[in-house]
PDB file of C-alpha atoms and ligand atoms in Angstrom:
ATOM      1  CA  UNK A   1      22.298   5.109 -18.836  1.00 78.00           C
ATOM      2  CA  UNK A   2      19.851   2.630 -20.928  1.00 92.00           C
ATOM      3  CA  UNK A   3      16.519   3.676 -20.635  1.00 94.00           C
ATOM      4  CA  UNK A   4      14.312   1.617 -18.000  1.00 98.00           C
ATOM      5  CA  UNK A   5      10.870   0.885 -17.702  1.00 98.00           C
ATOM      6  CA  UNK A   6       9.356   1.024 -13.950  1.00 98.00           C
ATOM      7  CA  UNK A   7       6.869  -1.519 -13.274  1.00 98.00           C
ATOM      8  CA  UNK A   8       4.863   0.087 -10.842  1.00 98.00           C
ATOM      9  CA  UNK A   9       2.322  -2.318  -8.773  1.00 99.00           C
ATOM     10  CA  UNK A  10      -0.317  -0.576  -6.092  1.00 99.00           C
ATOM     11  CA  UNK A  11      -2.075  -2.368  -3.676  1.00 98.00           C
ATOM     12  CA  UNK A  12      -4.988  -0.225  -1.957  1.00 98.00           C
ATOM     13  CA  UNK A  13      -7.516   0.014   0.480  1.00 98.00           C
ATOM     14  CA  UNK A  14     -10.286  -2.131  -0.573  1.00 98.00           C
ATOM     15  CA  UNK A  15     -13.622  -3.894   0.948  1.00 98.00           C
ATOM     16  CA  UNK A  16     -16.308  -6.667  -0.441  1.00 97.00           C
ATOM     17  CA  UNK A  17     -19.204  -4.117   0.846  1.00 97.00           C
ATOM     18  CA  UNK A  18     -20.087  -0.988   1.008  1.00 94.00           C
ATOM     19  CA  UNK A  19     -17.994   0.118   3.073  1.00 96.00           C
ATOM     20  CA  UNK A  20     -16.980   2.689   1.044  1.00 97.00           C
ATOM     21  CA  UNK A  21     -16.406   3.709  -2.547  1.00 97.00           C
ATOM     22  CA  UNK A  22     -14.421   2.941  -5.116  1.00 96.00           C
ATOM     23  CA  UNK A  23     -13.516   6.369  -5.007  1.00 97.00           C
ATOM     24  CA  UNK A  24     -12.320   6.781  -1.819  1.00 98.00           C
ATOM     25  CA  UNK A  25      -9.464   3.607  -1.938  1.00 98.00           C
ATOM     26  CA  UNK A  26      -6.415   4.734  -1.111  1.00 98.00           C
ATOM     27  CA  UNK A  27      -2.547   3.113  -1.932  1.00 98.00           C
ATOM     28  CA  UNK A  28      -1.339   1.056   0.753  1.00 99.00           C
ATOM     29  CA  UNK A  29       2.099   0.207  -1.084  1.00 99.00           C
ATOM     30  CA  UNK A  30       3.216   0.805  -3.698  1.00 99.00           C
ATOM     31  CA  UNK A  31       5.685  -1.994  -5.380  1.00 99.00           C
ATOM     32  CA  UNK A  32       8.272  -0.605  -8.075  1.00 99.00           C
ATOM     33  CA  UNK A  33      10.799  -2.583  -9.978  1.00 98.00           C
ATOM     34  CA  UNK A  34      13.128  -1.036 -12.965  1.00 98.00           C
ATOM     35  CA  UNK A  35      13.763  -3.198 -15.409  1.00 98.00           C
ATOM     36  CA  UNK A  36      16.229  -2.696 -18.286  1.00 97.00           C
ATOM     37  CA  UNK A  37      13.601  -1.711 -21.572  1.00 97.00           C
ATOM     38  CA  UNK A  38      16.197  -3.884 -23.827  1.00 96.00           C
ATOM     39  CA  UNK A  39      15.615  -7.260 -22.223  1.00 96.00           C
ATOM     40  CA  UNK A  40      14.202  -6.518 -18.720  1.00 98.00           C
ATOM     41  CA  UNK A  41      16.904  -7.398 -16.656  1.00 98.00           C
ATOM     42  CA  UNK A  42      16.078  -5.728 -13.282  1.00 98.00           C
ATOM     43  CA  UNK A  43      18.315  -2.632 -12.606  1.00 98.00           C
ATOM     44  CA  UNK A  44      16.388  -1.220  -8.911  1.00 98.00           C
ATOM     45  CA  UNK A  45      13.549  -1.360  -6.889  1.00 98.00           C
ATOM     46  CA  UNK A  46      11.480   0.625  -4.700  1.00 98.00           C
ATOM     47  CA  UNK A  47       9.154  -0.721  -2.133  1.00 98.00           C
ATOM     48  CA  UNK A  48       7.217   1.098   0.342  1.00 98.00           C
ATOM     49  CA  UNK A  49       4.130   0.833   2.845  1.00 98.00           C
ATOM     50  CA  UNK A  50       1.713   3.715   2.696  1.00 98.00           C
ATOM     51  CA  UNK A  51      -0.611   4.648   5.769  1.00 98.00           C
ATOM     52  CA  UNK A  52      -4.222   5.326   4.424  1.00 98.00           C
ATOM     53  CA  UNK A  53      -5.733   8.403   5.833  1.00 98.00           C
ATOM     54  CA  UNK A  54      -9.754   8.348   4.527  1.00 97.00           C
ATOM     55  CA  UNK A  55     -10.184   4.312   5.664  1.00 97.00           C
ATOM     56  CA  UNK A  56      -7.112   3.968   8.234  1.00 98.00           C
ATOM     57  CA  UNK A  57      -8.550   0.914   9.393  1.00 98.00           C
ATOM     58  CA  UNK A  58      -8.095  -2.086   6.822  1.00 98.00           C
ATOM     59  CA  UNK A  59     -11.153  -4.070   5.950  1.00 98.00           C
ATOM     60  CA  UNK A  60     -10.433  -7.910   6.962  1.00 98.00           C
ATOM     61  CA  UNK A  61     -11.009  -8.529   3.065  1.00 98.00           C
ATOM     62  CA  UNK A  62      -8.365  -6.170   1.821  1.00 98.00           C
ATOM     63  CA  UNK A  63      -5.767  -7.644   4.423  1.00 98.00           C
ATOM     64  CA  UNK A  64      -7.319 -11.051   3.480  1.00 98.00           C
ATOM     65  CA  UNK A  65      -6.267 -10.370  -0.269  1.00 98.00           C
ATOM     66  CA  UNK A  66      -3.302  -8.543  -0.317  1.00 98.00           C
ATOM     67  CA  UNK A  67      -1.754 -10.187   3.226  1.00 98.00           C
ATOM     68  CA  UNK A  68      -0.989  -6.508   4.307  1.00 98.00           C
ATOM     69  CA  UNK A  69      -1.758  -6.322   8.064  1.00 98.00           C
ATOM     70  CA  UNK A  70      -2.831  -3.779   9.558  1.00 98.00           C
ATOM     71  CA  UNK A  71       0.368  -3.266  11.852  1.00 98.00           C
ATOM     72  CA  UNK A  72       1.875  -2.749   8.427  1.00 98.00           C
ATOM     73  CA  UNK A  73       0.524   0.493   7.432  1.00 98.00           C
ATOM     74  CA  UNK A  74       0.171   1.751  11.175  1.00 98.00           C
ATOM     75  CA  UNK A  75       2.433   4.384  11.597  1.00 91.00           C
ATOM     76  CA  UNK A  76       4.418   4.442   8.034  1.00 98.00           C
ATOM     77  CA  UNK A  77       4.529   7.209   6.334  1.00 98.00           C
ATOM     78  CA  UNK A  78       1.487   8.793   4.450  1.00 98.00           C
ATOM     79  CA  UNK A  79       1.130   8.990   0.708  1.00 98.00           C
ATOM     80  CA  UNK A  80       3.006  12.575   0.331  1.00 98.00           C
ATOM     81  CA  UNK A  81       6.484  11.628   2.288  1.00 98.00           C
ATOM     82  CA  UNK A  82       6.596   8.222   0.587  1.00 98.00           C
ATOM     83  CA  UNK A  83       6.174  10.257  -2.601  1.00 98.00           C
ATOM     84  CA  UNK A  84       9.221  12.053  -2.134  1.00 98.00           C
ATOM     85  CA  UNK A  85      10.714   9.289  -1.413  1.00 98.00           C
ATOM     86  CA  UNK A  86       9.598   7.223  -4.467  1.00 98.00           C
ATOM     87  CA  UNK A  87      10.046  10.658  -6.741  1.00 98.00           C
ATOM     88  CA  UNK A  88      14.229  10.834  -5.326  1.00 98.00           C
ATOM     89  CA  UNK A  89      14.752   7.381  -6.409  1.00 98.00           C
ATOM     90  CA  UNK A  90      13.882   7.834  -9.819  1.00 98.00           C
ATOM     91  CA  UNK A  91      16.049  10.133 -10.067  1.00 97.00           C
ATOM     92  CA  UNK A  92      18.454   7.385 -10.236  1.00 97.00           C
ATOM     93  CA  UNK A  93      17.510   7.154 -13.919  1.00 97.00           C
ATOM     94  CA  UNK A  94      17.921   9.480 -16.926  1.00 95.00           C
ATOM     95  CA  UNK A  95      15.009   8.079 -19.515  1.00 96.00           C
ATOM     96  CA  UNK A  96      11.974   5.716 -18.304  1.00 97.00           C
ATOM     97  CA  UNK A  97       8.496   4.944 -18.912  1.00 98.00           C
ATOM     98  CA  UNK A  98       5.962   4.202 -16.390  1.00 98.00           C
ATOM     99  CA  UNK A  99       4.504   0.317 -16.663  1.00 98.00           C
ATOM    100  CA  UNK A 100       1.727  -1.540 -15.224  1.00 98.00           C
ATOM    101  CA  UNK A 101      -0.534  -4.809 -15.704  1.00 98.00           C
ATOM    102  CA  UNK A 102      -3.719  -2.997 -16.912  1.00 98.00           C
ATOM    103  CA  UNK A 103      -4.746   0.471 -16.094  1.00 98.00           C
ATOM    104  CA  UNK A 104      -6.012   0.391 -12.551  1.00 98.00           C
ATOM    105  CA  UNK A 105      -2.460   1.239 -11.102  1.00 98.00           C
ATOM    106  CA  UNK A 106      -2.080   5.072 -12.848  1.00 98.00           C
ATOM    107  CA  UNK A 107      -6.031   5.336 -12.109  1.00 98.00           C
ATOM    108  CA  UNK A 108      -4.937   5.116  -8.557  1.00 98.00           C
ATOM    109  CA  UNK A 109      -1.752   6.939  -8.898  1.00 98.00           C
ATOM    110  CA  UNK A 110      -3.690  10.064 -10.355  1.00 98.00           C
ATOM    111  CA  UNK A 111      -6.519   9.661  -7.586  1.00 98.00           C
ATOM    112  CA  UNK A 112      -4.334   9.995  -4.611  1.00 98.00           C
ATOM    113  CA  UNK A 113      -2.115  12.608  -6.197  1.00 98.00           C
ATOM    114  CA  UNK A 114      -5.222  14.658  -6.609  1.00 98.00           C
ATOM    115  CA  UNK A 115      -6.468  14.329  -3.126  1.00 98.00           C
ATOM    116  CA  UNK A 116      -2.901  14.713  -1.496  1.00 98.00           C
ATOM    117  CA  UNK A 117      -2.319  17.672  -4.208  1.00 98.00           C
ATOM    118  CA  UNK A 118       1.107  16.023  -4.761  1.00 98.00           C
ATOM    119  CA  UNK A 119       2.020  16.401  -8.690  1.00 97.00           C
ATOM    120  CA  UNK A 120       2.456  12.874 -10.594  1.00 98.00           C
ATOM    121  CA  UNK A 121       5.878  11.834 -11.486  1.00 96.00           C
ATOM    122  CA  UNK A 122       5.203  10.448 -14.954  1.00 97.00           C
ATOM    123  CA  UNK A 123       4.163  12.193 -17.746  1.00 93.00           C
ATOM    124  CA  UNK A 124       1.110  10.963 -20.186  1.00 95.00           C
ATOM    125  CA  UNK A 125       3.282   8.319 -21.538  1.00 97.00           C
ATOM    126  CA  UNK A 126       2.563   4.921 -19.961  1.00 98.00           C
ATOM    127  CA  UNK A 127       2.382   1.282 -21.009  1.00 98.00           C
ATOM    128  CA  UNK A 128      -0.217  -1.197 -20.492  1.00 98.00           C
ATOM    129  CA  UNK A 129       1.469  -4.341 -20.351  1.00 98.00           C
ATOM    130  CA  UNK A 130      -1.219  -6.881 -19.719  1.00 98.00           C
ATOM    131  CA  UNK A 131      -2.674  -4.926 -23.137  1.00 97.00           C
ATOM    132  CA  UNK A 132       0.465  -5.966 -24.616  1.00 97.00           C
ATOM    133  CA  UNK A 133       1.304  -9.429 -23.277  1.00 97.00           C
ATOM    134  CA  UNK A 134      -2.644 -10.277 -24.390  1.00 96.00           C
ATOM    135  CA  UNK A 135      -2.472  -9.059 -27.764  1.00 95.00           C
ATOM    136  CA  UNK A 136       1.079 -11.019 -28.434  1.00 95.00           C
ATOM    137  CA  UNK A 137      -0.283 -14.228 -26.965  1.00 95.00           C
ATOM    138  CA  UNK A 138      -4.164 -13.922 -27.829  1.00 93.00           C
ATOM    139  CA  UNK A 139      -5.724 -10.810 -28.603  1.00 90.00           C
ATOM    140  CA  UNK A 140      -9.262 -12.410 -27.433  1.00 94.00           C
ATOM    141  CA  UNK A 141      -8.163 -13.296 -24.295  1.00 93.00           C
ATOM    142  CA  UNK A 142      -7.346 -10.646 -21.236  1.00 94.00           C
ATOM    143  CA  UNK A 143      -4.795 -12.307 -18.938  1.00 97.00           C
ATOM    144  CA  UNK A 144      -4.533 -11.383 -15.135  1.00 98.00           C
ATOM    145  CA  UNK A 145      -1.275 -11.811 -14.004  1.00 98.00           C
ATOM    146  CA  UNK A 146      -1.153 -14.718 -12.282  1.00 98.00           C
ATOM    147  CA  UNK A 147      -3.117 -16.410 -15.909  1.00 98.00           C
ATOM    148  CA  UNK A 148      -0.255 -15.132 -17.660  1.00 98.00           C
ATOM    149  CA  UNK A 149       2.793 -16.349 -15.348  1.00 98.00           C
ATOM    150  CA  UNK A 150       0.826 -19.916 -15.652  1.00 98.00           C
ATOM    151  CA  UNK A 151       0.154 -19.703 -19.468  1.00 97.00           C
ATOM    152  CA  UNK A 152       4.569 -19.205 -19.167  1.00 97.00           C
ATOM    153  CA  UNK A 153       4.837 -22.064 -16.952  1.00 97.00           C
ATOM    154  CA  UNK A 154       6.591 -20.000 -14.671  1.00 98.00           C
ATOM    155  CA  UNK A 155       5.672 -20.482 -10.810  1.00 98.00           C
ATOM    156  CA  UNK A 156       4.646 -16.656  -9.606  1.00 98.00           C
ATOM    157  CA  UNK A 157       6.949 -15.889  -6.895  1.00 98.00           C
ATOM    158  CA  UNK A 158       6.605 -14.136  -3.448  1.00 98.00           C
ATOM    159  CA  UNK A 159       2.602 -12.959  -2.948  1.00 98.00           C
ATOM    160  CA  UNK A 160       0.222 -12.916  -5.293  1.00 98.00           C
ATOM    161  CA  UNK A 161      -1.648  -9.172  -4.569  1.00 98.00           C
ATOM    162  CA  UNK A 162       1.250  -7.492  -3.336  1.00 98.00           C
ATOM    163  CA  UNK A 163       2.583  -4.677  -4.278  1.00 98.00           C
ATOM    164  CA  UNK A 164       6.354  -5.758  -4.458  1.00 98.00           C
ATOM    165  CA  UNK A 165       5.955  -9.334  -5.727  1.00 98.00           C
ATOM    166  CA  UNK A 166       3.670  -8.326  -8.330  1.00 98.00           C
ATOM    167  CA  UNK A 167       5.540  -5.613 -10.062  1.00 98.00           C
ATOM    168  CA  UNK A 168       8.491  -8.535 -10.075  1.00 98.00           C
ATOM    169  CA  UNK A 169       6.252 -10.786 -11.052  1.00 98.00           C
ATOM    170  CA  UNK A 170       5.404  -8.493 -14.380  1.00 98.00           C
ATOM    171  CA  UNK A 171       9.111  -7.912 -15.223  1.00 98.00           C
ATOM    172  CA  UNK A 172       9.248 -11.311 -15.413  1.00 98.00           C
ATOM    173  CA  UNK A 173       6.703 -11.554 -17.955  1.00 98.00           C
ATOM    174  CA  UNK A 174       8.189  -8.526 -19.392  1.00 98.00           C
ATOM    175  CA  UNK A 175      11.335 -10.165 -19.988  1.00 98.00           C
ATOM    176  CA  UNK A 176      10.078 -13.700 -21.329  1.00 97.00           C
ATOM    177  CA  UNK A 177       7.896 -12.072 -23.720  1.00 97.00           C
ATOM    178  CA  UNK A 178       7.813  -8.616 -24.394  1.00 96.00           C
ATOM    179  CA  UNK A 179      11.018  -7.811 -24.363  1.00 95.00           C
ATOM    180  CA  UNK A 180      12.423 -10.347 -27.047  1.00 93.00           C
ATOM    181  CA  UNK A 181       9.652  -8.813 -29.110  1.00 87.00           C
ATOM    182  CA  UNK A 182      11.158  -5.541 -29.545  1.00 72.00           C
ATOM    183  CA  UNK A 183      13.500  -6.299 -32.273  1.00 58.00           C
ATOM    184  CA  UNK A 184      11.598  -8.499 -34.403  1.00 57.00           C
TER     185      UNK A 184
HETATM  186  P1  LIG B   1      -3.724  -6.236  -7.528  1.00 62.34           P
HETATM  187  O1  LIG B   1      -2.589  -5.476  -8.114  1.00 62.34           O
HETATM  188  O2  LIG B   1      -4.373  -7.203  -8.425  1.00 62.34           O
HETATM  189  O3  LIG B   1      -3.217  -6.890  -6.275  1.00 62.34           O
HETATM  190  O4  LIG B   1      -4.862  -5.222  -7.124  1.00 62.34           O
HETATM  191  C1  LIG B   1      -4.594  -3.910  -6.713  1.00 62.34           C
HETATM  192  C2  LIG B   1      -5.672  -3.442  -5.778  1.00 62.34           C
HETATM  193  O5  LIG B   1      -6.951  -3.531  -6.412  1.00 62.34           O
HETATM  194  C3  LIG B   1      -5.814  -4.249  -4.482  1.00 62.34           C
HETATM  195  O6  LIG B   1      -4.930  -3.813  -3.477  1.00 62.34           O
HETATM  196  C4  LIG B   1      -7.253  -3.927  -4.115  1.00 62.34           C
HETATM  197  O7  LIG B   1      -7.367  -2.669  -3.524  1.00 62.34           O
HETATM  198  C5  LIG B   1      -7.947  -3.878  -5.465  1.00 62.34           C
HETATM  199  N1  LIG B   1      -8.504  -5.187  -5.807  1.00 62.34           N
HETATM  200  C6  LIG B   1      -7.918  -6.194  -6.485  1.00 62.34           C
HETATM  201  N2  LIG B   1      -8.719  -7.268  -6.610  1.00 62.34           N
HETATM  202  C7  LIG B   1      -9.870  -6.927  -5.970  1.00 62.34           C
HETATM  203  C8  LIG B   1     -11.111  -7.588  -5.748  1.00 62.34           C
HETATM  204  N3  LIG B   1     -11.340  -8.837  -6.192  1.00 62.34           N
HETATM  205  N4  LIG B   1     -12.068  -6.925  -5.041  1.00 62.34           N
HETATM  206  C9  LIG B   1     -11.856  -5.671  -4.593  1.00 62.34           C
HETATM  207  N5  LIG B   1     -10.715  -4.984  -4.785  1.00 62.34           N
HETATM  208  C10 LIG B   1      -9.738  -5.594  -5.456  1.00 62.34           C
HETATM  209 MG1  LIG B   2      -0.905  -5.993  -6.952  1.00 62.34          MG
END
């Protein structure tokens, strides 16, 4: 099989206060899409609610940005199950790197793998693609995702700030982009 890149996209507990710290957030889903590394052509993905256990009550701001309720994340499964489950599926593919739009996302990822003690499924390698959609379009410029879907003229589809729509949202971009980059 091709090797694949998986766009991974976390959403996480979050508040506008002080609620609690940065520190303490916690993934509420986590959004995965695998994208052929060629030309980005979307091979699988992997969606999932997680239940937070520090802050198991969402703040109205975090279900205000990301549109997760909290009936969502009631009663799913907590970050090590849904790990399992995420870790079986890619084992659907022989080669891949892990993806995201910035480095928050494998911040997270290493966060809650330390406090469940649940080993992380990707090795060091991992690509920062809003590093490398900026630098091809304007290295002075740092482009969120929904700036860079505009600057494409693309319409972003499904939710902005979740988990799911976002990582399709970035193999989009991967695809218009990055990927017809690689052979030039
Ligand atoms: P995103 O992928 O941009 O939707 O952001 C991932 C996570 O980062 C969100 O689920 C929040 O936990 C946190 N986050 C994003 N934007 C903000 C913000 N403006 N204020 C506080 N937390 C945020
Ligand atoms: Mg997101």
């Amino acid at each position: 099989m091709e090797p694949v890149l998986i766009i991974i996209d976390l959403e996480a507990t979050c508040c506008d206060d002080s609620s609690f710290p940065r520190s303490e957030m916690e993934i509420i889903e986590i959004g995965a899409v695998a994208v052929l590394e060629e030309n980005g052509k979307v091979e699988s993905e992997f969606g999932a609610f997680v239940r937070p256990i520090r802050n198991p009550k969402l703040h109205t701001f975090c279900t205000r940005l990301t549109s997760i309720t909290q009936s969502e994340v009631d009663g799913v499964e907590s970050f090590p199950i849904v790990m399992k489950q995420l870790v079986g599926w890619l084992g659907n593919f022989n080669e891949y790197t892990f993806c995201s739009w910035g480095a928050y996302d494998k911040n997270q990822f290493l966060q809650d793998c330390s406090f469940h003690q649940v080993p992380f499924p990707f090795g060091e390698a991992h690509r920062n693609l809003k590093k490398e959609f900026s630098s091809l379009i304007n290295p002075k410029r740092k482009f969120g995702l929904g700036g860079a879907i505009r600057h494409l003229n693309l319409e972003f589809e499904g939710i902005h700030h979740r988990g799911i729509d976002d990582a399709r949202n970035i193999a989009r971009v991967y695809a218009h982009t990055i990927a017809p980059r690689r052979l030039q």
